[in-house]
Coordinates of C-alpha atoms in Angstrom, one line a residue:
X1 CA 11.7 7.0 0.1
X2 CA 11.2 4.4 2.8
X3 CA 12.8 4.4 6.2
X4 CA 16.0 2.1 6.8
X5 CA 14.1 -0.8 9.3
X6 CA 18.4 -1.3 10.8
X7 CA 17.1 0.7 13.6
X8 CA 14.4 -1.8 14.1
X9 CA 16.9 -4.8 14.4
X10 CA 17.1 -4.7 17.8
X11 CA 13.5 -5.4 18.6
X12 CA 13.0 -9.0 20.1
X13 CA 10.7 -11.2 17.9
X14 CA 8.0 -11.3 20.9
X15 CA 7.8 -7.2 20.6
X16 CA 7.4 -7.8 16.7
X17 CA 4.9 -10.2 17.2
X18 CA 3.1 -8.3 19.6
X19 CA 2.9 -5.0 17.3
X20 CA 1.4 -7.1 14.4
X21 CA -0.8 -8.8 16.7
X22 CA -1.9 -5.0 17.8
X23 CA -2.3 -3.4 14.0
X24 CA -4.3 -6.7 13.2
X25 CA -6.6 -5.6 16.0
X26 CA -6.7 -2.0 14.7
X27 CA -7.7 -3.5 10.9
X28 CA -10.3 -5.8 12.3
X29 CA -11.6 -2.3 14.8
X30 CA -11.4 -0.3 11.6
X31 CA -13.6 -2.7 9.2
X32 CA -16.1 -3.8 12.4
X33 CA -16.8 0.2 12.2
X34 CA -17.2 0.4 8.4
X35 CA -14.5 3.2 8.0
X36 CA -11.6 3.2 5.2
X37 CA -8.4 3.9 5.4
X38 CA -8.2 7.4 4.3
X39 CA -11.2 8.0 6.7
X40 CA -9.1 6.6 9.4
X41 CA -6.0 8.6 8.3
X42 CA -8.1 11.6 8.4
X43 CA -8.8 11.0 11.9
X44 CA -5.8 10.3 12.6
X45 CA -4.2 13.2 11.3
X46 CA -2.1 10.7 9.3
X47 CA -1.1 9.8 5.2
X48 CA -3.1 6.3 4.5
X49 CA 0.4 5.1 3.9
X50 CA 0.8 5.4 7.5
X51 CA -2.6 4.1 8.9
X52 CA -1.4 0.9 6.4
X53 CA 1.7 0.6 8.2
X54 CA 0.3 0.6 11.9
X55 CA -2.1 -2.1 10.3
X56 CA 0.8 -4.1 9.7
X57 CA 2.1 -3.6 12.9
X58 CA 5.5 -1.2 11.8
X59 CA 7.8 0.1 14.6
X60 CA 8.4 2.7 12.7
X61 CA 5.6 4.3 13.5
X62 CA 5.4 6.9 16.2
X63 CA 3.8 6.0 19.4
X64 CA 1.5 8.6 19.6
X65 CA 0.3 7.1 16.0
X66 CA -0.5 3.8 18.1
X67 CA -1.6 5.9 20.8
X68 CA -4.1 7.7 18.5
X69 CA -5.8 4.4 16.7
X70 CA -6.3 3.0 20.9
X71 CA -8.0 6.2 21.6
X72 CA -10.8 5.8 18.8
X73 CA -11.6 1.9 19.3
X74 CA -12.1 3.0 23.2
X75 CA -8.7 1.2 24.2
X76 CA -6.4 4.0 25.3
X77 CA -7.1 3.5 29.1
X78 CA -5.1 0.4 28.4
X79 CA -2.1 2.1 27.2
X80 CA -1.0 3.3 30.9
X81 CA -1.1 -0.5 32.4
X82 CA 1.1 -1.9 30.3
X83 CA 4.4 -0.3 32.1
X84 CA 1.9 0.1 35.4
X85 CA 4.6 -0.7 37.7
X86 CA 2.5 -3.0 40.8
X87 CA 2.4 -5.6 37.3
X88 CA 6.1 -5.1 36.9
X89 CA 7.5 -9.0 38.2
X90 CA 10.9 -8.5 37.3
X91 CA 11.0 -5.5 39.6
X92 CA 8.9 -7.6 42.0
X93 CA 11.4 -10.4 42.6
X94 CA 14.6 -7.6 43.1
X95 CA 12.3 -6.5 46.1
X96 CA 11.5 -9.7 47.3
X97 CA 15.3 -10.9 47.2
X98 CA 16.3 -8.2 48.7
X99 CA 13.9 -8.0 51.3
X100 CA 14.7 -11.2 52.1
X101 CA 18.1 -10.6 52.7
X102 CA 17.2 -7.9 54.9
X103 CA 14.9 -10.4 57.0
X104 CA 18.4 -11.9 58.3
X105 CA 18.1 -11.5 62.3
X106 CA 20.1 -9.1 64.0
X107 CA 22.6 -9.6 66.4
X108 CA 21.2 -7.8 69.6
X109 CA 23.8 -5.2 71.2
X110 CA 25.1 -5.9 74.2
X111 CA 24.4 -3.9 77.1
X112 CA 27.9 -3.1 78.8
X113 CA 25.8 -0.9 82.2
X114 CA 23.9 -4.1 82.9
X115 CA 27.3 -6.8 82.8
X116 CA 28.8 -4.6 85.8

């Protein structure tokens, strides 16, 4: 029996797009290399059910799955820069606001000894 997709609702057409984008990738890697699908499931540790979903870029398939098919095209360095943090520009501009509103000039104290 197939998996509900209601859990996948929430995912933002861009992420959607992106995952089909990536299991097109992943058919195109697999056929460039001359190996089937069960091959590929074999490798994978995987049902060729499942290799045919990442290839049709299916959230519902684990990340480790994903993680798995990067690792035998030569691609799974990539997997830790896409959350690498210095690339992160929405957390960029909170520090740069708030920096900035820590760049305000501060009053200077006043030095009571000196005034008498």
């Amino acid at each position: 029996m197939a998996k509900s997709s209601e859990h996948h609702d929430f995912l933002p057409p861009e992420a959607r797009v992106a995952l089909e984008r990536l299991g097109e990738h992943l058919t195109l890697a697999r056929k460039r290399r001359r190996e089937s699908l069960r091959a590929w499931a074999a490798r994978l540790g995987v049902s060729v059910s499942t290799v045919t979903r990442l290839e049709k870029g299916d959230p519902g398939v684990g990340m480790g799955v994903y993680a798995a098919a990067l690792w035998l095209v030569g691609r799974v360095q990539a997997l830790p820069e896409l959350a690498d943090p210095a690339l992160d520009q929405g957390a960029l501009l909170i520090s740069i606001r708030e920096a900035e509103g820590r760049s305000r000039p501060r009053s200077r104290p006043t030095n009571k000894a000196s005034a008498s």
